[in-house]
Every structure is written in C-alpha cells, then in structure tokens.
Coordinates of N, CA, C and O and ligand atoms in Angstrom, one line a residue:
M1 N 63.9 83.7 73.4 CA 64.2 83.0 71.9 C 63.6 81.9 71.3 O 63.3 80.7 72.4
G2 N 63.3 82.6 69.9 CA 62.1 80.9 68.9 C 63.0 79.3 69.6 O 64.3 79.7 68.8
I3 N 62.8 78.4 68.4 CA 63.1 77.8 68.5 C 64.9 77.1 67.2 O 65.2 77.2 67.6
V4 N 64.4 78.5 66.4 CA 64.9 78.4 65.0 C 66.5 79.8 65.4 O 67.4 78.4 65.2
E5 N 66.4 80.4 66.4 CA 67.5 80.8 66.4 C 67.9 80.0 67.9 O 68.8 80.1 68.0
N6 N 67.4 78.8 68.3 CA 68.5 78.0 68.9 C 68.9 77.4 68.7 O 69.8 75.8 68.7
N7 N 68.7 76.8 67.0 CA 69.0 75.6 66.5 C 70.5 75.7 66.0 O 70.7 76.9 66.1
I8 N 71.3 74.6 65.8 CA 73.0 75.2 65.8 C 73.2 73.5 65.1 O 72.8 72.2 65.1
Q9 N 74.0 74.1 64.0 CA 74.3 72.7 62.9 C 76.2 72.5 63.2 O 76.3 73.7 62.4
F10 N 76.5 72.0 63.0 CA 77.9 71.5 62.7 C 78.3 70.2 62.2 O 77.6 69.5 61.6
T11 N 79.2 70.4 61.6 CA 80.0 69.0 61.1 C 81.1 68.2 62.1 O 81.6 68.5 62.6
V12 N 80.4 66.4 62.2 CA 81.4 65.8 62.7 C 82.3 64.4 61.7 O 81.4 63.7 60.9
V13 N 83.5 64.9 62.1 CA 84.0 63.7 60.9 C 84.8 62.6 62.8 O 85.1 62.9 63.8
E14 N 84.2 61.4 62.0 CA 85.0 60.0 62.8 C 85.4 59.0 61.9 O 84.5 58.7 61.5
D15 N 86.7 58.9 62.2 CA 86.9 58.2 61.0 C 87.0 57.9 59.4 O 86.5 57.4 59.1
G16 N 86.7 59.4 59.3 CA 87.2 59.9 58.1 C 86.0 59.9 57.7 O 85.6 60.4 56.0
S17 N 84.7 59.4 58.4 CA 83.1 60.0 57.8 C 82.4 61.3 57.8 O 82.6 61.6 58.9
E18 N 82.0 61.9 57.0 CA 81.2 63.0 57.8 C 80.0 62.9 57.8 O 79.3 62.0 57.3
Q19 N 79.5 63.6 59.2 CA 78.2 64.1 59.2 C 77.6 65.2 59.6 O 78.6 65.6 60.3
I20 N 76.5 65.8 59.3 CA 76.5 66.7 59.6 C 75.7 66.3 61.0 O 74.3 65.6 61.6
I21 N 75.4 67.2 62.0 CA 74.9 67.0 64.0 C 74.1 68.0 63.6 O 74.1 69.5 64.0
E22 N 72.9 68.4 64.0 CA 72.0 69.0 64.4 C 71.7 69.2 65.6 O 71.1 68.4 65.9
T23 N 71.8 69.9 66.8 CA 71.1 70.2 68.2 C 70.3 71.6 68.8 O 70.3 72.2 67.6
Y24 N 71.1 71.8 69.7 CA 69.5 72.6 70.0 C 70.5 73.4 71.3 O 70.6 72.1 72.4
I25 N 71.1 74.9 71.5 CA 71.3 75.3 72.7 C 69.7 74.5 74.1 O 69.1 75.1 73.8
G26 N 71.3 73.3 74.6 CA 70.6 73.0 76.6 C 70.3 71.1 75.9 O 69.7 71.0 76.6
E27 N 70.0 71.1 74.2 CA 70.2 69.8 74.4 C 71.0 68.5 75.1 O 70.5 67.8 75.7
Y28 N 72.7 69.1 75.3 CA 73.4 68.9 75.9 C 74.2 69.5 76.5 O 74.5 70.6 76.8
R29 N 74.6 68.5 78.1 CA 75.8 70.0 79.0 C 76.7 70.5 78.6 O 77.5 71.4 78.3
S30 N 76.9 69.0 77.5 CA 78.8 69.7 76.8 C 78.2 68.8 75.3 O 78.2 68.1 74.2
L31 N 79.5 69.1 74.2 CA 80.0 69.1 73.7 C 80.2 67.5 73.0 O 80.4 66.4 72.7
M32 N 81.4 67.0 74.7 CA 81.4 65.5 74.9 C 80.3 64.1 75.2 O 79.9 63.4 74.7
A33 N 80.3 65.2 75.3 CA 77.7 64.8 75.8 C 77.3 64.1 74.6 O 76.5 63.4 74.3
L34 N 77.0 65.1 74.4 CA 76.4 65.0 72.3 C 77.0 64.0 72.2 O 76.7 63.4 71.2
L35 N 79.0 63.6 71.5 CA 79.1 63.4 70.9 C 78.5 61.7 71.6 O 78.6 60.6 70.5
K36 N 79.0 61.5 72.0 CA 79.5 59.9 73.3 C 77.5 59.6 72.9 O 77.6 58.8 72.4
D37 N 77.1 59.9 73.0 CA 74.8 60.2 72.8 C 75.0 59.7 71.3 O 74.6 58.5 70.7
E38 N 75.2 61.2 71.1 CA 75.3 61.0 68.4 C 76.0 59.9 68.4 O 75.5 59.1 67.3
L39 N 77.1 60.2 68.3 CA 77.7 58.9 68.2 C 78.4 56.8 68.6 O 79.0 55.9 67.9
Y40 N 77.3 57.3 69.3 CA 77.5 55.7 70.5 C 79.4 55.2 70.7 O 80.1 54.2 70.4
L41 N 79.6 56.4 71.3 CA 80.7 56.4 71.2 C 81.5 55.6 72.3 O 80.8 55.6 73.9
D42 N 82.8 54.4 72.7 CA 83.1 53.9 73.5 C 83.8 54.2 74.3 O 84.5 55.2 73.5
S43 N 84.4 54.1 75.8 CA 85.3 55.2 76.3 C 85.6 56.0 76.4 O 87.1 56.7 75.3
F44 N 84.9 57.0 75.5 CA 84.5 58.4 75.0 C 84.8 59.6 77.0 O 83.3 58.6 76.7
G45 N 85.1 60.3 77.1 CA 84.8 61.3 77.7 C 84.2 60.5 79.3 O 83.6 60.7 80.3
E46 N 85.7 60.0 79.4 CA 85.8 58.8 80.5 C 85.3 59.6 82.4 O 84.3 59.0 83.5
C47 N 85.9 60.6 82.7 CA 85.6 61.3 83.4 C 84.5 62.0 83.7 O 84.2 62.8 85.0
G48 N 84.2 61.8 82.9 CA 82.1 62.6 83.1 C 82.6 64.0 83.0 O 81.3 64.6 83.2
G49 N 83.4 64.6 82.6 CA 83.7 65.6 82.4 C 84.0 67.4 82.5 O 83.9 68.0 82.9
V50 N 85.1 66.1 83.6 CA 86.0 67.4 84.6 C 87.5 68.5 83.5 O 87.9 69.0 84.3
G51 N 87.5 67.5 82.7 CA 88.9 68.1 81.5 C 89.6 67.3 82.7 O 91.2 68.3 82.3
R52 N 90.1 66.2 83.1 CA 90.8 65.8 83.5 C 91.3 64.2 82.6 O 92.7 64.3 82.1
C53 N 90.5 63.7 82.1 CA 90.8 62.0 81.8 C 91.1 62.3 79.6 O 91.9 61.5 79.5
A54 N 90.9 63.5 79.4 CA 91.3 63.3 77.7 C 91.4 62.4 76.4 O 92.1 62.1 76.1
T55 N 89.8 61.6 77.0 CA 89.7 61.0 76.1 C 87.9 61.3 75.5 O 87.1 60.7 75.3
C56 N 88.1 62.8 75.3 CA 87.6 63.5 74.8 C 87.8 64.3 73.8 O 87.2 65.1 73.3
I57 N 89.0 63.9 73.5 CA 89.4 65.2 72.2 C 88.9 65.3 71.1 O 89.2 64.7 69.9
V58 N 89.5 66.1 71.0 CA 88.3 66.5 69.2 C 89.6 68.4 68.4 O 90.7 68.9 69.4
K59 N 89.4 67.9 66.8 CA 90.3 69.1 66.4 C 89.1 69.7 65.9 O 88.5 69.5 65.3
T60 N 89.1 70.9 66.0 CA 87.6 71.8 65.6 C 88.0 72.7 64.8 O 89.7 72.8 64.6
S61 N 87.5 73.4 64.0 CA 87.9 74.4 62.9 C 86.4 75.7 62.7 O 85.0 74.8 63.2
G62 N 86.5 76.2 63.0 CA 85.5 77.6 62.9 C 84.5 78.0 64.2 O 83.7 77.7 64.3
I63 N 85.3 77.7 65.1 CA 84.6 77.6 65.2 C 84.8 79.4 66.4 O 86.3 79.9 67.0
S64 N 84.2 79.9 67.0 CA 84.0 81.6 67.1 C 83.8 81.7 68.6 O 83.2 80.8 69.8
G65 N 83.4 82.9 69.3 CA 83.3 83.5 70.4 C 84.1 83.3 71.4 O 85.8 83.0 71.0
N66 N 84.0 83.1 72.4 CA 84.6 82.5 74.0 C 84.3 81.1 73.8 O 85.8 80.6 74.6
S67 N 84.3 80.2 73.2 CA 84.2 78.8 72.7 C 85.6 78.5 72.2 O 86.5 77.8 72.5
S68 N 86.4 79.1 71.9 CA 88.0 79.0 71.4 C 88.7 79.7 71.7 O 90.0 79.4 72.0
I69 N 88.7 79.5 73.7 CA 89.7 79.7 73.7 C 89.8 79.4 75.1 O 88.6 78.3 76.0
K70 N 90.7 78.1 75.3 CA 90.9 77.3 76.3 C 91.0 77.9 77.8 O 92.0 78.4 78.3
D71 N 90.0 76.8 78.6 CA 89.7 77.1 80.3 C 90.3 77.1 81.3 O 90.6 75.5 80.8
R72 N 90.0 76.5 82.5 CA 89.4 76.4 83.2 C 91.1 74.9 83.5 O 92.7 74.8 82.7
N73 N 91.2 74.1 82.7 CA 91.9 72.5 83.2 C 92.7 72.0 81.4 O 93.2 71.6 81.8
E74 N 91.3 72.6 80.6 CA 91.7 72.1 79.7 C 93.2 72.4 79.3 O 93.5 71.8 78.7
P75 N 93.7 73.5 79.3 CA 95.0 74.1 78.1 C 96.3 73.0 79.5 O 97.4 71.9 78.7
V76 N 95.9 72.7 80.5 CA 97.0 71.9 80.8 C 96.9 70.5 80.8 O 98.5 69.3 80.6
T77 N 95.6 69.4 80.9 CA 95.4 68.0 80.2 C 95.9 67.9 78.5 O 96.0 67.2 79.1
L78 N 95.2 69.2 78.2 CA 95.6 68.9 76.7 C 96.7 68.6 76.3 O 97.9 68.4 75.8
S79 N 98.0 69.8 77.6 CA 99.5 69.2 77.4 C 100.3 68.8 77.9 O 101.0 67.7 76.7
K80 N 99.9 67.7 79.0 CA 100.4 66.5 79.3 C 99.6 65.9 78.3 O 100.8 64.7 77.9
M81 N 99.2 66.0 77.1 CA 99.2 64.8 76.1 C 99.4 64.9 75.0 O 99.5 64.5 73.3
G82 N 100.3 65.9 75.4 CA 101.2 66.9 74.1 C 100.5 67.2 72.9 O 101.0 67.7 71.6
Y83 N 99.1 67.9 73.0 CA 98.3 68.9 72.6 C 98.8 70.1 72.7 O 98.4 70.5 74.0
E84 N 99.8 71.0 72.3 CA 100.2 72.5 71.8 C 98.7 73.3 71.1 O 98.6 74.6 70.9
E85 N 98.0 72.7 69.8 CA 97.9 73.8 69.1 C 96.0 74.2 69.5 O 96.0 73.2 70.5
E86 N 96.3 75.2 69.7 CA 94.6 76.0 69.7 C 93.8 75.1 69.5 O 93.0 75.3 70.4
N87 N 93.3 74.6 68.2 CA 92.4 74.0 67.4 C 92.0 72.2 68.1 O 91.1 71.8 67.5
V88 N 93.0 72.3 68.5 CA 92.6 70.5 69.6 C 92.1 70.8 71.4 O 92.8 71.9 71.7
R89 N 91.1 70.5 71.0 CA 90.3 70.1 72.4 C 90.0 70.0 73.2 O 89.3 68.5 72.4
L90 N 89.3 70.1 74.3 CA 88.9 68.8 75.1 C 87.4 69.3 74.9 O 86.4 70.1 74.6
S91 N 86.2 67.7 74.1 CA 85.1 68.3 74.0 C 84.1 68.6 75.0 O 83.3 69.7 74.9
C92 N 84.5 67.9 76.3 CA 83.7 68.6 77.3 C 83.9 69.7 77.8 O 83.0 70.6 78.8
Q93 N 84.3 70.7 77.8 CA 85.1 72.1 77.8 C 84.1 72.5 76.7 O 84.5 73.8 77.7
L94 N 83.2 72.3 75.9 CA 83.0 73.5 74.6 C 81.5 73.0 75.3 O 80.6 71.4 75.4
M95 N 81.1 74.2 75.4 CA 79.2 74.1 75.5 C 78.2 74.6 73.8 O 79.4 74.6 73.3
I96 N 77.2 73.7 73.9 CA 76.7 73.4 72.9 C 75.9 75.1 72.8 O 74.4 75.6 73.4
T97 N 76.4 76.5 71.7 CA 76.7 77.4 72.4 C 76.3 77.7 70.8 O 76.4 76.9 69.2
K98 N 76.0 78.5 69.5 CA 76.0 79.6 68.5 C 77.3 79.1 68.4 O 78.2 79.7 67.0
D99 N 78.6 79.6 69.1 CA 79.8 79.2 68.4 C 79.9 78.5 67.8 O 81.2 78.3 67.3
L100 N 79.1 77.2 67.7 CA 79.5 76.0 67.0 C 79.0 75.6 66.1 O 78.7 75.0 65.2
E101 N 78.5 76.8 65.2 CA 77.4 77.0 64.7 C 78.5 77.1 63.3 O 79.4 77.6 62.5
G102 N 78.4 76.5 62.1 CA 79.2 75.4 60.4 C 80.2 75.7 61.8 O 81.1 75.6 59.9
S103 N 80.6 74.5 62.4 CA 81.9 74.2 62.9 C 82.7 73.3 62.1 O 81.4 72.2 61.6
C104 N 84.1 72.4 62.4 CA 83.7 71.1 62.5 C 84.5 70.5 63.5 O 85.7 71.1 63.7
I105 N 84.1 69.6 63.1 CA 84.5 68.6 64.5 C 84.9 67.6 65.0 O 84.1 66.9 63.8
E106 N 86.2 66.9 64.6 CA 86.6 65.7 64.2 C 87.6 65.0 65.4 O 88.9 65.9 66.4
I107 N 86.5 64.1 65.6 CA 87.3 63.4 67.3 C 89.1 62.6 66.6 O 89.0 62.1 65.8
I108 N 89.4 62.8 68.4 CA 90.6 61.9 67.9 C 91.5 61.7 69.0 O 92.1 61.1 69.1
G109 N 89.7 62.0 70.0 CA 90.8 60.7 71.1 C 90.2 60.5 72.5 O 89.0 61.2 72.3
Ligands
LIG201 S1 85.6 64.2 79.7 FE1 87.6 64.0 80.7 S2 88.6 65.7 79.8 FE2 87.2 65.9 78.7

C-alpha cells in the first residue's frame, strides 16, 4: 500500500470547535492514543486503553465497517456509564483504520 492509500482524515470536535485530523494507518494504536496526543487532553484514556475506565468517550458519526460494532469490554463499560446509544463509543476500542475516513468524532468525556 502506498502512502496515499494509508492516509485517513476525519473531523474532531472538542468544546464546540472543530478541527480536521490527518493520520495514517499505524501512526497510533487507537483513536484514544491519537486524541490524547494531538489534542493534549488531560485525564483522557486513564486505563491506557483496556476499555474499563470510560475516560475516553466520544460521540461518533460516519464510522463504517467493523469499527461501527462495539466489542469486548466496550458495551458493558458504556452501559455502566449510562450510554446505550450505538454511536457513543470508547475511543480506545477504535483502531485507526479506513473505517474512520470522513467521520466526525466529538469528545464527550
Ligand atoms: S482508555 Fe480506558 S476505557 Fe478507553
């Protein structure tokens, strides 16, 4: 795969302000790691990505493919926090793949 096919672009909304994030497959191990690093978020992703702390919650739109399905600890952790909506997700359980291309990710916790 060439560099262009590996590129991924999506929108991130934080406190009402939008920005376009550009990344590529393999740059970060999860969306949580990307958001923490690129947006300098404090107390985000505290469990390091095992899907238990629920400090990495995002509201998503436009995610496609397998990434749109909640897996492993994710549904249980989110329901404990009162989030049953399909588009509310733990960003540590979202990998940086083409499934994120063109999506919108809003940080909510
Ligand atoms: S980093 Fe802890 S649940 Fe995502």
